[in-house]
Short mmCIF file of C-alpha atoms in Angstrom, two decimals:
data_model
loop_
_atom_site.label_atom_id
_atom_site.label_comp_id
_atom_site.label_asym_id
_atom_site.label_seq_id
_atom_site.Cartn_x
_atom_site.Cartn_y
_atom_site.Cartn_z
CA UNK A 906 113.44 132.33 104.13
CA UNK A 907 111.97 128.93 104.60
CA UNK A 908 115.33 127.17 103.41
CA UNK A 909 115.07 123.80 105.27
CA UNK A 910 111.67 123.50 103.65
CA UNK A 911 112.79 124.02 100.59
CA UNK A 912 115.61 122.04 100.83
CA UNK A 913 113.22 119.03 101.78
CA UNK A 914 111.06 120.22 98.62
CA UNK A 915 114.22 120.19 96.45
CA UNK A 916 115.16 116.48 97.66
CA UNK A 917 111.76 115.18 97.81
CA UNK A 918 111.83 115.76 94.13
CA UNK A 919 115.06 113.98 93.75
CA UNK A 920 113.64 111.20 95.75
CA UNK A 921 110.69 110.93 92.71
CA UNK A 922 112.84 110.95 90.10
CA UNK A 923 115.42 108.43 91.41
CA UNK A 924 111.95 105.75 91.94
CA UNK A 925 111.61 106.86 88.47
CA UNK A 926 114.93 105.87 87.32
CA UNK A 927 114.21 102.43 89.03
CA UNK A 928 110.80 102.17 87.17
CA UNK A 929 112.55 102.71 84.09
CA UNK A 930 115.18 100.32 84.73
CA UNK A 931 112.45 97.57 85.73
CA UNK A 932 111.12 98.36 82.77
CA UNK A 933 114.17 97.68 81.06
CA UNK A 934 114.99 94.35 82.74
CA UNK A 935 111.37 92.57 82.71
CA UNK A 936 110.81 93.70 78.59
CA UNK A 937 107.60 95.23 79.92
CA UNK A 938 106.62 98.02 77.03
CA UNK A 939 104.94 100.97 76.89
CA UNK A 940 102.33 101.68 77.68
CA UNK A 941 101.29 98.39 79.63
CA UNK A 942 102.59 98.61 83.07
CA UNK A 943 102.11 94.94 84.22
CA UNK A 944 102.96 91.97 83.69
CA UNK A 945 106.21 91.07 85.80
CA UNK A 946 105.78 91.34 89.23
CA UNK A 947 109.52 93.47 89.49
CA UNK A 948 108.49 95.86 87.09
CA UNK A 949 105.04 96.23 89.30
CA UNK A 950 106.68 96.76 92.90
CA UNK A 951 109.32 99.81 91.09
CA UNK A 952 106.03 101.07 89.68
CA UNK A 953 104.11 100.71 92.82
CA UNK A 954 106.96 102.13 94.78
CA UNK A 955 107.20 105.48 92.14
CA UNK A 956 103.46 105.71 91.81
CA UNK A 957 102.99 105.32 95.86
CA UNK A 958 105.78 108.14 96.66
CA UNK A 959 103.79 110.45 93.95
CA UNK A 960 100.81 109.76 96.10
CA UNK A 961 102.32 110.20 99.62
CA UNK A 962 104.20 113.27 97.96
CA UNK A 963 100.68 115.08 97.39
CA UNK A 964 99.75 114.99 100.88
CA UNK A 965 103.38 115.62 102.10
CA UNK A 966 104.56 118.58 100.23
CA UNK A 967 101.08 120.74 101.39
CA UNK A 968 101.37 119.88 105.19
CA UNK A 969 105.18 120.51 105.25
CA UNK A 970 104.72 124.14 103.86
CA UNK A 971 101.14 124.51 105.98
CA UNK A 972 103.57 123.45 109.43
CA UNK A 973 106.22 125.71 108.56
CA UNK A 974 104.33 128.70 107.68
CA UNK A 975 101.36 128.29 110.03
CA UNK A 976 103.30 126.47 113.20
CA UNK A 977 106.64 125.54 114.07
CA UNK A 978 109.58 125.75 111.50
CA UNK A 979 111.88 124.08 113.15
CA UNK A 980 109.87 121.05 114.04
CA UNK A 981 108.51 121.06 110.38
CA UNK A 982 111.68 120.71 109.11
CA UNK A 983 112.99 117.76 111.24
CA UNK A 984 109.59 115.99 110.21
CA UNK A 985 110.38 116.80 107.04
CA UNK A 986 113.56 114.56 106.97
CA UNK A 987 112.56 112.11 108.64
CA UNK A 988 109.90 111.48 106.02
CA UNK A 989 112.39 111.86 103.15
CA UNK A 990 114.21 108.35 105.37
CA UNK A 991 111.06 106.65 105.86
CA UNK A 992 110.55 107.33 102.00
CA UNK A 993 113.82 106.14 100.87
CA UNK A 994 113.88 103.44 103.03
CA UNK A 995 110.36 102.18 101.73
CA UNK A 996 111.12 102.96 97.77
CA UNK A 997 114.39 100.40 98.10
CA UNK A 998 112.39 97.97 100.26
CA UNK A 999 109.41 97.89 98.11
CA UNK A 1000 111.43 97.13 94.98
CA UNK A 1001 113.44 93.73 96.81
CA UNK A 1002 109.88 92.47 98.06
CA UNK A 1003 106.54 93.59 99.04
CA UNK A 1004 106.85 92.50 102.25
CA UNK A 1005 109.38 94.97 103.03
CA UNK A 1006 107.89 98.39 102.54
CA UNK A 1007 106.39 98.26 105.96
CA UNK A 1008 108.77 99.82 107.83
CA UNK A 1009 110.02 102.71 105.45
CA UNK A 1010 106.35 103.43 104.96
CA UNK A 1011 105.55 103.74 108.72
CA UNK A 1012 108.08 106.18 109.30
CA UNK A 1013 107.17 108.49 106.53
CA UNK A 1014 103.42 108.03 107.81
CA UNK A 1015 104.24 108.87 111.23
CA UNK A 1016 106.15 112.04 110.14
CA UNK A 1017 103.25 113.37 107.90
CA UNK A 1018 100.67 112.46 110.34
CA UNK A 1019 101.98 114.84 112.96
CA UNK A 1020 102.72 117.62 110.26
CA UNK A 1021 98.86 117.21 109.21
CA UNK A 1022 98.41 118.01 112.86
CA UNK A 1023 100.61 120.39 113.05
CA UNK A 1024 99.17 122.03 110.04
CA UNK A 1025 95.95 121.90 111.11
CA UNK A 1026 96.37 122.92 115.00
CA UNK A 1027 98.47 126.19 113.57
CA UNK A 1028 95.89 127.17 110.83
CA UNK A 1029 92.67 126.31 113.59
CA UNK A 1030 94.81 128.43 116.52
CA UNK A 1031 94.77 131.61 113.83
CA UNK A 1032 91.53 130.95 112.13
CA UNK A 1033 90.05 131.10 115.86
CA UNK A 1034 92.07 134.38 117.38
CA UNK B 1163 97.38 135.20 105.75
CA UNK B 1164 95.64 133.51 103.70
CA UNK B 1165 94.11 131.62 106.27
CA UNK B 1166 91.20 130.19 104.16
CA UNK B 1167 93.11 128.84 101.59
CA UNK B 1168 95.46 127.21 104.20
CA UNK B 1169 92.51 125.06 106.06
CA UNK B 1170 91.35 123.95 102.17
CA UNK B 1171 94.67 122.99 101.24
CA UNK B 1172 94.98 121.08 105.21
CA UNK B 1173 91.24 119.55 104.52
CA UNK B 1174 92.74 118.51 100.93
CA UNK B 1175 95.41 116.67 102.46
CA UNK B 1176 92.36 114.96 105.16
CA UNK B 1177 90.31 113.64 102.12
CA UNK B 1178 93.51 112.25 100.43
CA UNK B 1179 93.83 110.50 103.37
CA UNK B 1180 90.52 109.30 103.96
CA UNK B 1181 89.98 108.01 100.19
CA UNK B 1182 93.17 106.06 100.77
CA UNK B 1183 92.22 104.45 103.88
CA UNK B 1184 89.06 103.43 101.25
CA UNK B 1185 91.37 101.64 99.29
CA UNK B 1186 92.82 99.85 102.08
CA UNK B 1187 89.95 99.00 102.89
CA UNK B 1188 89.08 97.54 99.68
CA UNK B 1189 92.68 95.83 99.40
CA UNK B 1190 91.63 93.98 102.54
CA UNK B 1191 87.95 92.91 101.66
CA UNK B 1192 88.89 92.00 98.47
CA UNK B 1193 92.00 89.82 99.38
CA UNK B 1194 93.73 91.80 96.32
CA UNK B 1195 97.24 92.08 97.25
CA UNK B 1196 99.87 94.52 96.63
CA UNK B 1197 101.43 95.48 93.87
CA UNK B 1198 97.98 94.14 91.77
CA UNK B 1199 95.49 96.71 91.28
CA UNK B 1200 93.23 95.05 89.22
CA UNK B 1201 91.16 91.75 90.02
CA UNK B 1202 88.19 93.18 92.12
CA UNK B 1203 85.50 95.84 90.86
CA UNK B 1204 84.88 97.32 94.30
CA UNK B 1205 89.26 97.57 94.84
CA UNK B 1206 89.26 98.96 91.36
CA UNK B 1207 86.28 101.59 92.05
CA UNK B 1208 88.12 102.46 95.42
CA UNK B 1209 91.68 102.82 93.85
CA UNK B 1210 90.43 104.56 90.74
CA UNK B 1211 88.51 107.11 93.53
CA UNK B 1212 91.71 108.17 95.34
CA UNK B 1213 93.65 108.47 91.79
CA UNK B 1214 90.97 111.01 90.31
CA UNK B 1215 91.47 112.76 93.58
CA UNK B 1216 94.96 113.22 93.52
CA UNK B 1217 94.40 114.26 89.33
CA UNK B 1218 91.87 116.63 90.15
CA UNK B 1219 94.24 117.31 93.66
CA UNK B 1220 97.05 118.74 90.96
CA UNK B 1221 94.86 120.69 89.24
CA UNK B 1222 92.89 121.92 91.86
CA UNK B 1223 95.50 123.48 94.32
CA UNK B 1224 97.55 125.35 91.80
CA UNK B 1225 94.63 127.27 91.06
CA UNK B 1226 93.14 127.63 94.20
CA UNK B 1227 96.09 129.46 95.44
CA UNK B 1228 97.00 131.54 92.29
CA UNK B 1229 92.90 132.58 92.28
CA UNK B 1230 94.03 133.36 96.08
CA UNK B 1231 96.85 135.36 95.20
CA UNK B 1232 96.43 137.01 92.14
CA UNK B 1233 92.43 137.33 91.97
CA UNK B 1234 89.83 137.56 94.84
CA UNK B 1235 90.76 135.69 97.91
CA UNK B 1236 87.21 135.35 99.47
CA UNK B 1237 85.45 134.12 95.96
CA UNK B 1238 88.35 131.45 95.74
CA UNK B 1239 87.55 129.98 99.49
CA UNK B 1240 84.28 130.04 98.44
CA UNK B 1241 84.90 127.83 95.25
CA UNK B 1242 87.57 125.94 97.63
CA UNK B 1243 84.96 125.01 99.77
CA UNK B 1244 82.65 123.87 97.24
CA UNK B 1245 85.23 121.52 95.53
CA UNK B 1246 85.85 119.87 98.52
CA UNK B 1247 82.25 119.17 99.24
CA UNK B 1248 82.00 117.75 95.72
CA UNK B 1249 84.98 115.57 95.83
CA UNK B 1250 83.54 113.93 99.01
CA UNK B 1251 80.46 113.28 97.79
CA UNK B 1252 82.65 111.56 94.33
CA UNK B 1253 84.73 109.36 96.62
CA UNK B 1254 81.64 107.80 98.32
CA UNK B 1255 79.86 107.43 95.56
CA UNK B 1256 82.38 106.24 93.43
CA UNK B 1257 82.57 103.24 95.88
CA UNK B 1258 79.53 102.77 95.45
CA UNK B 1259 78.72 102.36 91.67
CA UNK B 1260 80.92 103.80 89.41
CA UNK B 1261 77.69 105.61 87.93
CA UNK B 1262 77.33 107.51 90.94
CA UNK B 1263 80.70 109.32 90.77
CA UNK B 1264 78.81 111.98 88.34
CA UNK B 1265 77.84 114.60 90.52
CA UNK B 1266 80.00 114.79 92.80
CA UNK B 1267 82.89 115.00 90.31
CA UNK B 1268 80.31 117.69 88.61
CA UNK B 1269 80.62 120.29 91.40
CA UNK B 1270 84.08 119.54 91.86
CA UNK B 1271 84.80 120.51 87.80
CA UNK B 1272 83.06 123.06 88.36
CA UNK B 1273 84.51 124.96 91.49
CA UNK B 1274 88.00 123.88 89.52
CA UNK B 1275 86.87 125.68 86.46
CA UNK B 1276 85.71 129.06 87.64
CA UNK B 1277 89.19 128.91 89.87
CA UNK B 1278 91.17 128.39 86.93
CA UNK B 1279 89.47 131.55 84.89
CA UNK B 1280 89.95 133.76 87.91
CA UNK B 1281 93.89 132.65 87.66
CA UNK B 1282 94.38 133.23 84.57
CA UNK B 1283 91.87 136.47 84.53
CA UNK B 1284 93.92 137.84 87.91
CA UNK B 1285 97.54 136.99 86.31
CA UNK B 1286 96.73 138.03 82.50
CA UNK B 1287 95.41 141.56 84.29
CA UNK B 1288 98.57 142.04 86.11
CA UNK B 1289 100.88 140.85 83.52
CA UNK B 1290 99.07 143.50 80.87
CA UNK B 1291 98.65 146.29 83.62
CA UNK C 372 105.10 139.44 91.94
CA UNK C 373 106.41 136.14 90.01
CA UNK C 374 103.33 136.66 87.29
CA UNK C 375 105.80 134.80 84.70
CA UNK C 376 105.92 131.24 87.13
CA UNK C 377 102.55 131.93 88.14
CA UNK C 378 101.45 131.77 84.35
CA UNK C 379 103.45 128.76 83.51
CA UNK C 380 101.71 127.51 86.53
CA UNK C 381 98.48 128.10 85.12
CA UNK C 382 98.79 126.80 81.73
CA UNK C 383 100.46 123.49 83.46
CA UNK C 384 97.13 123.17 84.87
CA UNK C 385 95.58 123.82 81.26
CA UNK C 386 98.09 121.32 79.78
CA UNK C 387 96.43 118.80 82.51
CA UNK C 388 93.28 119.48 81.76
CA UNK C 389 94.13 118.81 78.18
CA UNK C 390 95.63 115.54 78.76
CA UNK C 391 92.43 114.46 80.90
CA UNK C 392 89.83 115.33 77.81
CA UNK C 393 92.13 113.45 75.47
CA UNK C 394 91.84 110.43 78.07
CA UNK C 395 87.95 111.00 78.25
CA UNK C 396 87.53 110.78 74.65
CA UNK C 397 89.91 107.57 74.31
CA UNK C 398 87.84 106.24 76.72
CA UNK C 399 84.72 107.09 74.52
CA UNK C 400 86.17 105.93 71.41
CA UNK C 401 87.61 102.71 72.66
CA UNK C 402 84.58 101.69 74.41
CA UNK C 403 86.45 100.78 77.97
CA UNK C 404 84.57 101.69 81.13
CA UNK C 405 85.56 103.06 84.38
CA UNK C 406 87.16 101.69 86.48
CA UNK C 407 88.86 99.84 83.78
CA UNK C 408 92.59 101.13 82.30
CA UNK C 409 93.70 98.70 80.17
CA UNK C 410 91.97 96.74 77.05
CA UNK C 411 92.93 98.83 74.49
CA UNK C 412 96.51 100.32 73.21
CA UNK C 413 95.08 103.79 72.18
CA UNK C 414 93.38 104.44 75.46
CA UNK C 415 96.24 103.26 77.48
CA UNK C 416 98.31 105.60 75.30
CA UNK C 417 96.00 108.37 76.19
CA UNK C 418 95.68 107.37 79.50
CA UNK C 419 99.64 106.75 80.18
CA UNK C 420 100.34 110.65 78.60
CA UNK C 421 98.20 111.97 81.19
CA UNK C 422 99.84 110.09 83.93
CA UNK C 423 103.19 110.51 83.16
CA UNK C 424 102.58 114.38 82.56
CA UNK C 425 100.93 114.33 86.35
CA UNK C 426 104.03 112.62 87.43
CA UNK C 427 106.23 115.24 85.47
CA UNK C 428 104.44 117.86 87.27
CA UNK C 429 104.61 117.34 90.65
CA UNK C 430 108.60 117.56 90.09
CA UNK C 431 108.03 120.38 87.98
CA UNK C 432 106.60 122.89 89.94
CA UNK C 433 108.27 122.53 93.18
CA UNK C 434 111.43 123.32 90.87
CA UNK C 435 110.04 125.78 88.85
CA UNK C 436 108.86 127.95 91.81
CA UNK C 437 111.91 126.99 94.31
CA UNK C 438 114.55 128.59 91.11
CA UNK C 439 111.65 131.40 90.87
CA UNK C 440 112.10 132.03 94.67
CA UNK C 441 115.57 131.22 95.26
CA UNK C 442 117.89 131.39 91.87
CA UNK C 443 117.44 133.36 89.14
CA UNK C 444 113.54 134.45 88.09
CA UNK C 445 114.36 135.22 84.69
CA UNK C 446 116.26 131.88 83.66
CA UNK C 447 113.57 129.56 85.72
CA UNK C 448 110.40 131.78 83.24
CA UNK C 449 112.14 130.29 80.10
CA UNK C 450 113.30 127.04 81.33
CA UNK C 451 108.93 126.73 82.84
CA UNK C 452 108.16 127.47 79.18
CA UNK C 453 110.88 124.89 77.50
CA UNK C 454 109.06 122.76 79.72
CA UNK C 455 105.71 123.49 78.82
CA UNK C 456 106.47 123.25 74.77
CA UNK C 457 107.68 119.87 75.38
CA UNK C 458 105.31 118.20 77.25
CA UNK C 459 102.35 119.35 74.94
CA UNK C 460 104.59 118.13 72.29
CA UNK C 461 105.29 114.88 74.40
CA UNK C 462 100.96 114.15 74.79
CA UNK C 463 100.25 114.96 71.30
CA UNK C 464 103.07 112.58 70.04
CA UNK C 465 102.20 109.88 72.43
CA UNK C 466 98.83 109.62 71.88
CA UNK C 467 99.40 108.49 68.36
CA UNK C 468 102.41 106.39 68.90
CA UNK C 469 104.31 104.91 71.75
CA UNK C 470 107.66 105.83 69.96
CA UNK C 471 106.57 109.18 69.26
CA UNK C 472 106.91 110.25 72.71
CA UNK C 473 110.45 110.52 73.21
CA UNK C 474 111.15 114.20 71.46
CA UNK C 475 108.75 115.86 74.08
CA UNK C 476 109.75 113.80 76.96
CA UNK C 477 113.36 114.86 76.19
CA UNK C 478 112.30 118.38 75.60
CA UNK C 479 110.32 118.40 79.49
CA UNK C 480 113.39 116.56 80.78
CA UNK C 481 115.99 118.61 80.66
CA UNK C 482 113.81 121.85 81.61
CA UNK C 483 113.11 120.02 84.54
CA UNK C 484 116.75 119.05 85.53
CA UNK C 485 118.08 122.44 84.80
CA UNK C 486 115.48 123.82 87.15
CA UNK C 487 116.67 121.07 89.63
CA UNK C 488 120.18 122.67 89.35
CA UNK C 489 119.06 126.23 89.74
CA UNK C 490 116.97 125.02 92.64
CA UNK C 491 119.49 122.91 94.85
CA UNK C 492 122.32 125.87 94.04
CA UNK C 493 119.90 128.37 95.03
CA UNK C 494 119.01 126.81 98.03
CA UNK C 495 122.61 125.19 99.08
CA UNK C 496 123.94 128.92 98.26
CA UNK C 497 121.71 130.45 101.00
CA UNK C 498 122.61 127.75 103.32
CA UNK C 499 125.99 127.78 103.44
CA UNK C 500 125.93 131.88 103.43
#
């Protein structure tokens, strides 16, 4: 039931804990401590880039399940991966220079914006039958 | 199923969204650039807006759907309904003056609270039946 | 149906709502006022627990209720509970000292990546059936 969605689910938390791991290793290298969180601009972008994926996560993870369960699975899912690439693509970009989350970032967007459609045609289409 | 529920969690995702075009916003007007979050009171009101939404976001959806599942399904759209309307009226006042984030966050406690007793009245009922 | 993941849901929420108070009232007794974060080691303590539990959670409960769903119910109740014991144990420890927070992180930790396991063999079981 559901599987490619919850494979995305499963890997979108592996994608949060691997920015994690690069917080923590920012932390490591700029001697930033606990609990400040800035003060080096390297340790800022992996915490940006971690704290930003948390954020886009919260709107991701709902829409995802709404599309799948409310419209089209299969569409869902490819969606779905595509915004796991955007998101891996911004979370290594971010962390070289802040210039280069752009692109990562617009991909994920894209894919989330048209699940949020999605989401919202498939629950409006029922709500209205 | 559980169509009530779904458009909360969809309209959830839309006010994310909307208080993080806010901080954009503010990012822009205040010439604050990324990764800094600090520097600017009306950034810092903006940013601090859309982070107590996604807090009270975690907290809120959990609940919402266990009061769905495991409680009374119309009570908790009711309540789901409500929060939203409270957490709107936060983000734009928040932006405002941080003194008028108050009652808006008020309703939105509030609608959170009663959802959380009806989870854990629903699931401690079934879990002792 | 899953009452044991829906109550470790619940008290996450509770555990939350815990960590928020405890921010409230470092905020009270440090004297720092929204928006503010920073200024003062024992709010930003406070203020870091809570944070860093919201971050634990959203990789939590994806995992806890994707092993619920798709491994074995029984295993992902007591590993939800492990990781419920040490994140209250990880807040309370932080909040008086920055080195104090390591036990309960620990604790949380490897909950979480056990869950992970159960979760992507679960899932990568069904797929490849």
């Amino acid at each position: 039931m559901h599987l490619h969605a919850a494979l995305i689910t499963a890997l979108n938390v592996v994608l949060i804990f691997v920015a994690m791991l690069l917080v923590g290793r920012a932390r490591g290298r700029s001697g930033i401590e606990a609990p400040a969180i800035t003060g080096d601009p390297g340790f800022e972008r992996a915490f940006r880039a971690h704290q930003n994926t948390l954020e886009q996560t919260m709107m991701f993870l709902p829409v995802l399940w709404l599309a799948t369960l409310y419209s089209n699975e299969k569409y869902a899912a490819w969606l779905g991966f595509a915004w796991l690439a955007g998101r891996l693509w911004y979370v290594f970009g971010y962390i070289q220079d802040a210039g280069k989350r752009s692109g990562g970032f617009l991909v994920g967007f894209l894919a989330f914006a048209l699940l949020t459609l999605m989401a919202l045609w498939g629950i409006g289409k029922q709500l209205l039958a």
